[in-house]
mmCIF file of C-alpha atoms in Angstrom:
data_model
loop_
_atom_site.group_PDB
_atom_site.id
_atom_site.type_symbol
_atom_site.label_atom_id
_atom_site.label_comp_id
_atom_site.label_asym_id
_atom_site.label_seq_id
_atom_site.Cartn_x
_atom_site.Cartn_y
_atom_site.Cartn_z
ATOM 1 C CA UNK A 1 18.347 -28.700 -14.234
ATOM 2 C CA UNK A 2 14.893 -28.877 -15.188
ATOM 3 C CA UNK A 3 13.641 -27.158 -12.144
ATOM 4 C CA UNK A 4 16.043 -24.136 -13.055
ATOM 5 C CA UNK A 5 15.181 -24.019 -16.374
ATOM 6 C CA UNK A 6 11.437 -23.911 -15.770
ATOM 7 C CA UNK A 7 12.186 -21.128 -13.005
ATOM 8 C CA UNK A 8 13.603 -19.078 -15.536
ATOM 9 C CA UNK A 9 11.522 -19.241 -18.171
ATOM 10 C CA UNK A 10 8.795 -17.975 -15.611
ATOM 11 C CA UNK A 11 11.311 -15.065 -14.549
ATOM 12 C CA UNK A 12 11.354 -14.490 -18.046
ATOM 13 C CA UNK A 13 7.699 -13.970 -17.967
ATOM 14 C CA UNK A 14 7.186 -12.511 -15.385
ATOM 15 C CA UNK A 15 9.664 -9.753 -16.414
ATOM 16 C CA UNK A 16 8.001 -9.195 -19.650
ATOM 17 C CA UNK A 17 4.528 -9.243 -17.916
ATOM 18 C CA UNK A 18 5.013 -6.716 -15.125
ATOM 19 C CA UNK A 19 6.914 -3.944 -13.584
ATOM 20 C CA UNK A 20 9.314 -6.134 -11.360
ATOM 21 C CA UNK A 21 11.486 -4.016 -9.289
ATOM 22 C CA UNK A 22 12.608 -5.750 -6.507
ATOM 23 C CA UNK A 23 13.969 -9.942 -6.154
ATOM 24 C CA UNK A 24 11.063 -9.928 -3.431
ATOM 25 C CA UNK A 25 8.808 -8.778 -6.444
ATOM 26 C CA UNK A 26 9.664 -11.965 -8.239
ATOM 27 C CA UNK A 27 10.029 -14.631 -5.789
ATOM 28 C CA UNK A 28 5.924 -13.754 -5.227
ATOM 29 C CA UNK A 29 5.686 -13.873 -8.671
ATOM 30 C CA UNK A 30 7.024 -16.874 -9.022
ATOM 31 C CA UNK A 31 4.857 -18.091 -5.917
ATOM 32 C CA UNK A 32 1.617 -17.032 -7.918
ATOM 33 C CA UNK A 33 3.067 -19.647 -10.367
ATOM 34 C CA UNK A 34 3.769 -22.682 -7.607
ATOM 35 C CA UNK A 35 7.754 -22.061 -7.883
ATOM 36 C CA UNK A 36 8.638 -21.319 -4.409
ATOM 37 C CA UNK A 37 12.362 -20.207 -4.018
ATOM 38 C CA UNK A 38 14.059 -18.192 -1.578
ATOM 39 C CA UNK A 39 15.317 -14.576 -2.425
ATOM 40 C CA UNK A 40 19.013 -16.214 -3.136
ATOM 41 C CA UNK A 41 18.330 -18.579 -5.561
ATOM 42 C CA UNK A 42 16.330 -15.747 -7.633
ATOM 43 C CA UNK A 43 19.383 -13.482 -6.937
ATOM 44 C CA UNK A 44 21.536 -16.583 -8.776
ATOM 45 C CA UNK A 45 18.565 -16.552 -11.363
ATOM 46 C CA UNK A 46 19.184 -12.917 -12.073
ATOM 47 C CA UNK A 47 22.602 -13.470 -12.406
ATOM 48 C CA UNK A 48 22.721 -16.339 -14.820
ATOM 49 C CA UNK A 49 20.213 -14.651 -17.142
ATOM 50 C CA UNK A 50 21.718 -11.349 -17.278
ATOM 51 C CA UNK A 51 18.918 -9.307 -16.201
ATOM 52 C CA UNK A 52 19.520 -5.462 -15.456
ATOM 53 C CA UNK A 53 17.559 -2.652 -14.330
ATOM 54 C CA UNK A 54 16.210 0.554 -16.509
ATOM 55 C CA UNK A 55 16.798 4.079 -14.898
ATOM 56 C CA UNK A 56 13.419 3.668 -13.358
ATOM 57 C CA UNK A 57 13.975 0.491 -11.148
ATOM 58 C CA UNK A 58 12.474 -2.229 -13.223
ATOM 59 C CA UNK A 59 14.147 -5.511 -14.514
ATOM 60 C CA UNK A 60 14.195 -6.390 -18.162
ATOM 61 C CA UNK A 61 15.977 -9.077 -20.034
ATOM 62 C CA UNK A 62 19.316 -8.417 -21.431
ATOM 63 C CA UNK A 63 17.755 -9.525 -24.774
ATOM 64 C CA UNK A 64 14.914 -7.032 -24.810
ATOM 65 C CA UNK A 65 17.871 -4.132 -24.596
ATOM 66 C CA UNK A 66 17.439 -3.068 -27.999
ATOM 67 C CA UNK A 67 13.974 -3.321 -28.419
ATOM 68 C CA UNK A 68 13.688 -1.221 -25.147
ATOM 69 C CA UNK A 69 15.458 1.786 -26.474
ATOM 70 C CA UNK A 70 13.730 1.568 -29.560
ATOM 71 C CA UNK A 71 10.529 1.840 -28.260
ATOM 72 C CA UNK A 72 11.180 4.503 -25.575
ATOM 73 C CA UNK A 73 12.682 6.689 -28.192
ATOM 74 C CA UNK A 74 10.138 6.130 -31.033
ATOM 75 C CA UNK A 75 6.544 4.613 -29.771
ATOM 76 C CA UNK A 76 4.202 7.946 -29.390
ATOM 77 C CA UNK A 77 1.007 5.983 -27.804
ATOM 78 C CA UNK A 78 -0.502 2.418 -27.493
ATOM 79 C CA UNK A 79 -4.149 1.809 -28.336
ATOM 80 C CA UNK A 80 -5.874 -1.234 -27.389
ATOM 81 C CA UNK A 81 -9.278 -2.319 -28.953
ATOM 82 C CA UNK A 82 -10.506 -5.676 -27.676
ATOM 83 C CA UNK A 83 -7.989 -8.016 -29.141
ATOM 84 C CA UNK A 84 -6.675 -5.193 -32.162
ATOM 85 C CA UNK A 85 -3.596 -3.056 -30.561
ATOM 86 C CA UNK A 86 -2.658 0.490 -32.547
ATOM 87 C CA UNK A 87 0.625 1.626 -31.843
ATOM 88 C CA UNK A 88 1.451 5.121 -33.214
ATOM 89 C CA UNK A 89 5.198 6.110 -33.777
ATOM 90 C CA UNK A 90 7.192 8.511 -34.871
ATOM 91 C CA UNK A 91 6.987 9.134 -38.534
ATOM 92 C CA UNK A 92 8.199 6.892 -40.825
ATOM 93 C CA UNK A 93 9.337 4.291 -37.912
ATOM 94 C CA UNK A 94 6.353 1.786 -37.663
ATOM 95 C CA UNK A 95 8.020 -0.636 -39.907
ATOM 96 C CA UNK A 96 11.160 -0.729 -37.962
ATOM 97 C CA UNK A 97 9.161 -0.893 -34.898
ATOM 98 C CA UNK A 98 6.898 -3.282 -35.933
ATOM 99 C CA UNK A 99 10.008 -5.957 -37.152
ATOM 100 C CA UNK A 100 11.397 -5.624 -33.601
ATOM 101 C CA UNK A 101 8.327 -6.107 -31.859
ATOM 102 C CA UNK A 102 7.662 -9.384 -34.043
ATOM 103 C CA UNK A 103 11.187 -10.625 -33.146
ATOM 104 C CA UNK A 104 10.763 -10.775 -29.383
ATOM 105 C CA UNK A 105 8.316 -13.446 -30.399
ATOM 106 C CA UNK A 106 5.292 -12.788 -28.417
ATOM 107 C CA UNK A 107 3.712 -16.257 -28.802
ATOM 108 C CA UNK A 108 0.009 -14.292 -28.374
ATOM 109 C CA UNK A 109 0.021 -12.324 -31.140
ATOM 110 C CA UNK A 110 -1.209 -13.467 -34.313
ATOM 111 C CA UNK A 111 0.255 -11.086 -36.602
ATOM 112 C CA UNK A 112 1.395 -7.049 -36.876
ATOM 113 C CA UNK A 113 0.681 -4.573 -39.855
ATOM 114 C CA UNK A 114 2.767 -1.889 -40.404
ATOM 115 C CA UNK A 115 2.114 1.484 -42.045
ATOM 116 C CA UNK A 116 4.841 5.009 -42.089
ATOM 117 C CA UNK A 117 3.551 5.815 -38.593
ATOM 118 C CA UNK A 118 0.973 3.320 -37.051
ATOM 119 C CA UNK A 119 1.303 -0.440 -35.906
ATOM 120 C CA UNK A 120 -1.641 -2.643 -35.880
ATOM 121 C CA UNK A 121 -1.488 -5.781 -33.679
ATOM 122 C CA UNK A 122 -3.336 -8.533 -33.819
ATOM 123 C CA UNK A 123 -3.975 -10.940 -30.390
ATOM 124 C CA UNK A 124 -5.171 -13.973 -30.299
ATOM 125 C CA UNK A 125 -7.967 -12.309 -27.305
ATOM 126 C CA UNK A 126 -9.034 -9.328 -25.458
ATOM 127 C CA UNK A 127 -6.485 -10.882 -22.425
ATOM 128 C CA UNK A 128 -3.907 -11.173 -24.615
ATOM 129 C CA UNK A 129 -3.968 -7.559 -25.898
ATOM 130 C CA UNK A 130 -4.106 -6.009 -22.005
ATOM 131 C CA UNK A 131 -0.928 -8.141 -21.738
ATOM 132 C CA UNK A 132 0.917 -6.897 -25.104
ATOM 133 C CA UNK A 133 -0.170 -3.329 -24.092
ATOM 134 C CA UNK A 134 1.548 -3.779 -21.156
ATOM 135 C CA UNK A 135 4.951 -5.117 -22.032
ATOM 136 C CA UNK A 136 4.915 -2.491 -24.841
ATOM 137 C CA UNK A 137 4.423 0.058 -22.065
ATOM 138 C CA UNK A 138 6.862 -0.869 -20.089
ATOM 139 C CA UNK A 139 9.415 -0.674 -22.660
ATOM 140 C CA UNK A 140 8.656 2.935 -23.279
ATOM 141 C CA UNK A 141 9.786 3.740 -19.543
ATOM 142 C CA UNK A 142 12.945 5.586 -20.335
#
């Protein structure tokens, strides 16, 4: 149960991190991580945790649905400054924006400031912002 457990968390991850598209895609993944699995225990994995696929091909987590749409249909661009990230939305949506990205709980980030129409995001270093520019990214794929 353990094992699982600690298998999905790292799908989790891994899903977050990059653009997985294929069940091949994560059981390297997970082999970069010393979880070595064959392609039908990930296919239970993806199963049990409800994954799905945008339009575009790529997994993301049932729970990052919302969040998702909200940033496809509002996040303009995503700035990244050493460990400072400036996300510009539309107009008066940075606030909304902002309380859903702090929600997913990105254990990295240190903090997020809101204004009508721009996000600033604090990491806690210059690694940490490539990989929060990232996952927002992804979730503007519509």
């Amino acid at each position: 149960m353990k094992k699982r457990n600690a298998r999905q968390e790292a799908i989790r991850q891994l899903v977050r991190q990059r653009h997985i598209r294929t069940q091949k895609d994560i059981v390297e993944g997970l082999g970069d991580l010393d979880f070595f699995c064959t392609q039908a225990t990930v296919s239970r994995d993806i199963n049990e945790m409800g994954l799905r696929k945008l339009q575009e091909g790529v997994y993301i987590l049932p729970e990052d649905l919302l969040l998702q749409r909200l940033v496809a249909d509002l996040v303009q661009n995503v700035v990244v400054a050493n460990n400072l990230i400036v996300i510009k939305t539309a107009a008066g949506s940075a606030q909304g924006v902002a309380a859903a990205l702090e929600a997913a709980g990105e254990p990295k980030v240190l903090g997020l400031v809101a204004g009508d129409d721009t996000i600033l995001v604090v990491a806690s270093d210059d690694e940490q912002a490539q990989v929060f520019e990232s996952a927002v990214n992804k979730l503007r794929l519509k």
